[in-house]
C-alpha cells in the first residue's frame, strides 16, 4: 500500500502530524537544548532521524489502524545514522544510541541481558565495528 502523506502521530481528536513536521519540530527543540553545550548540529541530526522507521509502509498501515505494529521505528533511525556517519567515527555510535533509546532506554553495545545495539545494527549491515 502506498500513501501520499507519511504520518508520525495522530492525536486522540484525529489531528495528523506528518513525519516531516514532527522531525523538524523535534530538531528545533533538541538543537535549542543542545546549543547550551555547543552540540546543536548533532542534536538536530538525531532528531531528524529518530523516527525514520515510521516511513516504513507496515508502520504506516499500523498508525492508520490497518495492520499490526511490526516495525521498531527507533531501530531504523539508529541504523540510518550508523550507516550515514561512518566518516565521523565514533560519533555514529553516539547518535545511534540516542536514536535507538529514545523510547526504550539505551541498549548495551555488546550482548548482555537484552538485545544489543550491535546486533540491531548488524541485522541490516554485516560490518558493525566493536
PDB file of C-alpha atoms in Angstrom:
ATOM      1  CA  UNK A   1       0.000   0.000   0.000  1.00  0.00           C
ATOM      2  CA  UNK A   2       1.309   3.455  -0.867  1.00  0.00           C
ATOM      3  CA  UNK A   3       0.492   6.663   0.977  1.00  0.00           C
ATOM      4  CA  UNK A   4       0.985  10.239  -0.154  1.00  0.00           C
ATOM      5  CA  UNK A   5       1.260  11.516   3.424  1.00  0.00           C
ATOM      6  CA  UNK A   6       3.691   9.940   5.874  1.00  0.00           C
ATOM      7  CA  UNK A   7       2.148  10.166   9.332  1.00  0.00           C
ATOM      8  CA  UNK A   8       4.202  10.380  12.525  1.00  0.00           C
ATOM      9  CA  UNK A   9       1.393  10.911  15.032  1.00  0.00           C
ATOM     10  CA  UNK A  10      -2.394  11.111  15.241  1.00  0.00           C
ATOM     11  CA  UNK A  11      -3.893  12.784  18.306  1.00  0.00           C
ATOM     12  CA  UNK A  12      -6.955  11.423  20.073  1.00  0.00           C
ATOM     13  CA  UNK A  13      -9.064  14.071  18.334  1.00  0.00           C
ATOM     14  CA  UNK A  14      -7.768  12.930  14.918  1.00  0.00           C
ATOM     15  CA  UNK A  15      -5.226  15.676  14.186  1.00  0.00           C
ATOM     16  CA  UNK A  16      -2.393  14.367  11.993  1.00  0.00           C
ATOM     17  CA  UNK A  17       1.257  15.346  12.330  1.00  0.00           C
ATOM     18  CA  UNK A  18       3.352  14.312   9.340  1.00  0.00           C
ATOM     19  CA  UNK A  19       6.782  12.792   9.761  1.00  0.00           C
ATOM     20  CA  UNK A  20       8.354  15.874   8.196  1.00  0.00           C
ATOM     21  CA  UNK A  21       6.527  18.250  10.555  1.00  0.00           C
ATOM     22  CA  UNK A  22       7.409  16.123  13.567  1.00  0.00           C
ATOM     23  CA  UNK A  23      11.089  15.739  12.663  1.00  0.00           C
ATOM     24  CA  UNK A  24      11.513  19.476  12.060  1.00  0.00           C
ATOM     25  CA  UNK A  25       9.778  20.403  15.327  1.00  0.00           C
ATOM     26  CA  UNK A  26      11.848  17.931  17.357  1.00  0.00           C
ATOM     27  CA  UNK A  27      15.062  19.063  15.622  1.00  0.00           C
ATOM     28  CA  UNK A  28      14.348  22.672  16.507  1.00  0.00           C
ATOM     29  CA  UNK A  29      13.637  21.794  20.129  1.00  0.00           C
ATOM     30  CA  UNK A  30      16.593  19.415  20.525  1.00  0.00           C
ATOM     31  CA  UNK A  31      19.091  21.725  18.849  1.00  0.00           C
ATOM     32  CA  UNK A  32      17.946  24.554  21.117  1.00  0.00           C
ATOM     33  CA  UNK A  33      18.664  22.460  24.208  1.00  0.00           C
ATOM     34  CA  UNK A  34      21.973  21.158  22.851  1.00  0.00           C
ATOM     35  CA  UNK A  35      23.163  24.622  21.831  1.00  0.00           C
ATOM     36  CA  UNK A  36      23.803  25.166  25.545  1.00  0.00           C
ATOM     37  CA  UNK A  37      26.752  22.772  25.259  1.00  0.00           C
ATOM     38  CA  UNK A  38      27.715  23.534  21.637  1.00  0.00           C
ATOM     39  CA  UNK A  39      26.137  20.443  20.059  1.00  0.00           C
ATOM     40  CA  UNK A  40      23.098  21.807  18.248  1.00  0.00           C
ATOM     41  CA  UNK A  41      24.100  20.143  14.964  1.00  0.00           C
ATOM     42  CA  UNK A  42      24.349  16.656  16.495  1.00  0.00           C
ATOM     43  CA  UNK A  43      21.038  17.058  18.288  1.00  0.00           C
ATOM     44  CA  UNK A  44      19.352  18.253  15.098  1.00  0.00           C
ATOM     45  CA  UNK A  45      20.672  15.238  13.157  1.00  0.00           C
ATOM     46  CA  UNK A  46      19.493  12.777  15.813  1.00  0.00           C
ATOM     47  CA  UNK A  47      16.106  14.479  15.934  1.00  0.00           C
ATOM     48  CA  UNK A  48      15.661  14.434  12.156  1.00  0.00           C
ATOM     49  CA  UNK A  49      16.430  10.699  12.043  1.00  0.00           C
ATOM     50  CA  UNK A  50      14.821   9.476  15.285  1.00  0.00           C
ATOM     51  CA  UNK A  51      11.510   8.406  13.727  1.00  0.00           C
ATOM     52  CA  UNK A  52      12.655   7.370  10.227  1.00  0.00           C
ATOM     53  CA  UNK A  53      11.181   3.907  10.723  1.00  0.00           C
ATOM     54  CA  UNK A  54       7.731   5.470  10.717  1.00  0.00           C
ATOM     55  CA  UNK A  55       8.096   5.892   6.944  1.00  0.00           C
ATOM     56  CA  UNK A  56       8.030   2.098   6.569  1.00  0.00           C
ATOM     57  CA  UNK A  57       4.789   1.006   4.830  1.00  0.00           C
ATOM     58  CA  UNK A  58       3.968  -1.504   7.570  1.00  0.00           C
ATOM     59  CA  UNK A  59       4.269   1.212  10.235  1.00  0.00           C
ATOM     60  CA  UNK A  60       2.063   3.485   8.134  1.00  0.00           C
ATOM     61  CA  UNK A  61      -0.512   0.680   7.987  1.00  0.00           C
ATOM     62  CA  UNK A  62      -0.275   0.335  11.774  1.00  0.00           C
ATOM     63  CA  UNK A  63      -0.788   4.030  12.539  1.00  0.00           C
ATOM     64  CA  UNK A  64      -3.801   4.057  10.226  1.00  0.00           C
ATOM     65  CA  UNK A  65      -5.296   1.064  12.032  1.00  0.00           C
ATOM     66  CA  UNK A  66      -4.804  -1.261   9.052  1.00  0.00           C
ATOM     67  CA  UNK A  67      -2.251  -3.673  10.442  1.00  0.00           C
ATOM     68  CA  UNK A  68      -0.193  -4.785  13.429  1.00  0.00           C
ATOM     69  CA  UNK A  69       2.796  -2.910  14.797  1.00  0.00           C
ATOM     70  CA  UNK A  70       5.706  -4.841  13.275  1.00  0.00           C
ATOM     71  CA  UNK A  71       8.420  -2.185  12.845  1.00  0.00           C
ATOM     72  CA  UNK A  72      10.634  -0.751  15.574  1.00  0.00           C
ATOM     73  CA  UNK A  73      10.852   2.768  14.213  1.00  0.00           C
ATOM     74  CA  UNK A  74      13.699   3.787  16.540  1.00  0.00           C
ATOM     75  CA  UNK A  75      15.943   0.951  15.341  1.00  0.00           C
ATOM     76  CA  UNK A  76      15.516   2.081  11.734  1.00  0.00           C
ATOM     77  CA  UNK A  77      16.674   5.596  12.596  1.00  0.00           C
ATOM     78  CA  UNK A  78      19.652   4.222  14.537  1.00  0.00           C
ATOM     79  CA  UNK A  79      20.652   2.082  11.557  1.00  0.00           C
ATOM     80  CA  UNK A  80      20.383   5.068   9.220  1.00  0.00           C
ATOM     81  CA  UNK A  81      22.575   7.197  11.488  1.00  0.00           C
ATOM     82  CA  UNK A  82      25.163   4.447  11.847  1.00  0.00           C
ATOM     83  CA  UNK A  83      25.395   3.905   8.077  1.00  0.00           C
ATOM     84  CA  UNK A  84      25.482   7.587   7.173  1.00  0.00           C
ATOM     85  CA  UNK A  85      28.014   8.756   9.742  1.00  0.00           C
ATOM     86  CA  UNK A  86      30.839   6.276   9.061  1.00  0.00           C
ATOM     87  CA  UNK A  87      33.240   9.133   8.279  1.00  0.00           C
ATOM     88  CA  UNK A  88      32.638  10.593  11.747  1.00  0.00           C
ATOM     89  CA  UNK A  89      33.744   7.717  13.995  1.00  0.00           C
ATOM     90  CA  UNK A  90      32.959   7.248  16.898  1.00  0.00           C
ATOM     91  CA  UNK A  91      30.038   9.653  16.648  1.00  0.00           C
ATOM     92  CA  UNK A  92      27.997   7.234  14.540  1.00  0.00           C
ATOM     93  CA  UNK A  93      27.651   5.088  17.656  1.00  0.00           C
ATOM     94  CA  UNK A  94      26.710   8.034  19.872  1.00  0.00           C
ATOM     95  CA  UNK A  95      23.968   9.239  17.539  1.00  0.00           C
ATOM     96  CA  UNK A  96      22.761   5.647  17.007  1.00  0.00           C
ATOM     97  CA  UNK A  97      22.470   5.206  20.782  1.00  0.00           C
ATOM     98  CA  UNK A  98      20.490   8.413  21.165  1.00  0.00           C
ATOM     99  CA  UNK A  99      18.049   7.386  18.471  1.00  0.00           C
ATOM    100  CA  UNK A 100      17.735   3.719  19.464  1.00  0.00           C
ATOM    101  CA  UNK A 101      16.948   4.647  23.047  1.00  0.00           C
ATOM    102  CA  UNK A 102      14.527   7.496  22.505  1.00  0.00           C
ATOM    103  CA  UNK A 103      11.587   5.409  23.773  1.00  0.00           C
ATOM    104  CA  UNK A 104      13.008   2.325  25.439  1.00  0.00           C
ATOM    105  CA  UNK A 105      16.248   3.405  27.078  1.00  0.00           C
ATOM    106  CA  UNK A 106      19.772   2.709  25.911  1.00  0.00           C
ATOM    107  CA  UNK A 107      20.824  -0.832  24.956  1.00  0.00           C
ATOM    108  CA  UNK A 108      24.328  -2.163  25.634  1.00  0.00           C
ATOM    109  CA  UNK A 109      26.642  -2.235  22.596  1.00  0.00           C
ATOM    110  CA  UNK A 110      27.551  -5.901  23.204  1.00  0.00           C
ATOM    111  CA  UNK A 111      25.233  -8.781  24.071  1.00  0.00           C
ATOM    112  CA  UNK A 112      24.128  -8.793  27.671  1.00  0.00           C
ATOM    113  CA  UNK A 113      20.759  -9.052  29.326  1.00  0.00           C
ATOM    114  CA  UNK A 114      18.880  -7.890  26.242  1.00  0.00           C
ATOM    115  CA  UNK A 115      19.255  -7.231  22.538  1.00  0.00           C
ATOM    116  CA  UNK A 116      22.457  -5.258  21.915  1.00  0.00           C
ATOM    117  CA  UNK A 117      22.689  -2.224  19.683  1.00  0.00           C
ATOM    118  CA  UNK A 118      25.438  -4.020  17.743  1.00  0.00           C
ATOM    119  CA  UNK A 119      23.061  -6.906  16.929  1.00  0.00           C
ATOM    120  CA  UNK A 120      20.302  -4.455  15.976  1.00  0.00           C
ATOM    121  CA  UNK A 121      22.638  -2.709  13.545  1.00  0.00           C
ATOM    122  CA  UNK A 122      24.026  -5.999  12.203  1.00  0.00           C
ATOM    123  CA  UNK A 123      20.545  -7.088  11.202  1.00  0.00           C
ATOM    124  CA  UNK A 124      20.900  -4.642   8.319  1.00  0.00           C
ATOM    125  CA  UNK A 125      24.686  -4.489   7.973  1.00  0.00           C
ATOM    126  CA  UNK A 126      27.444  -7.063   8.229  1.00  0.00           C
ATOM    127  CA  UNK A 127      30.261  -4.845   9.455  1.00  0.00           C
ATOM    128  CA  UNK A 128      29.366  -3.043  12.703  1.00  0.00           C
ATOM    129  CA  UNK A 129      32.631  -2.210  14.449  1.00  0.00           C
ATOM    130  CA  UNK A 130      33.395  -3.248  18.031  1.00  0.00           C
TER     131      UNK A 130
END
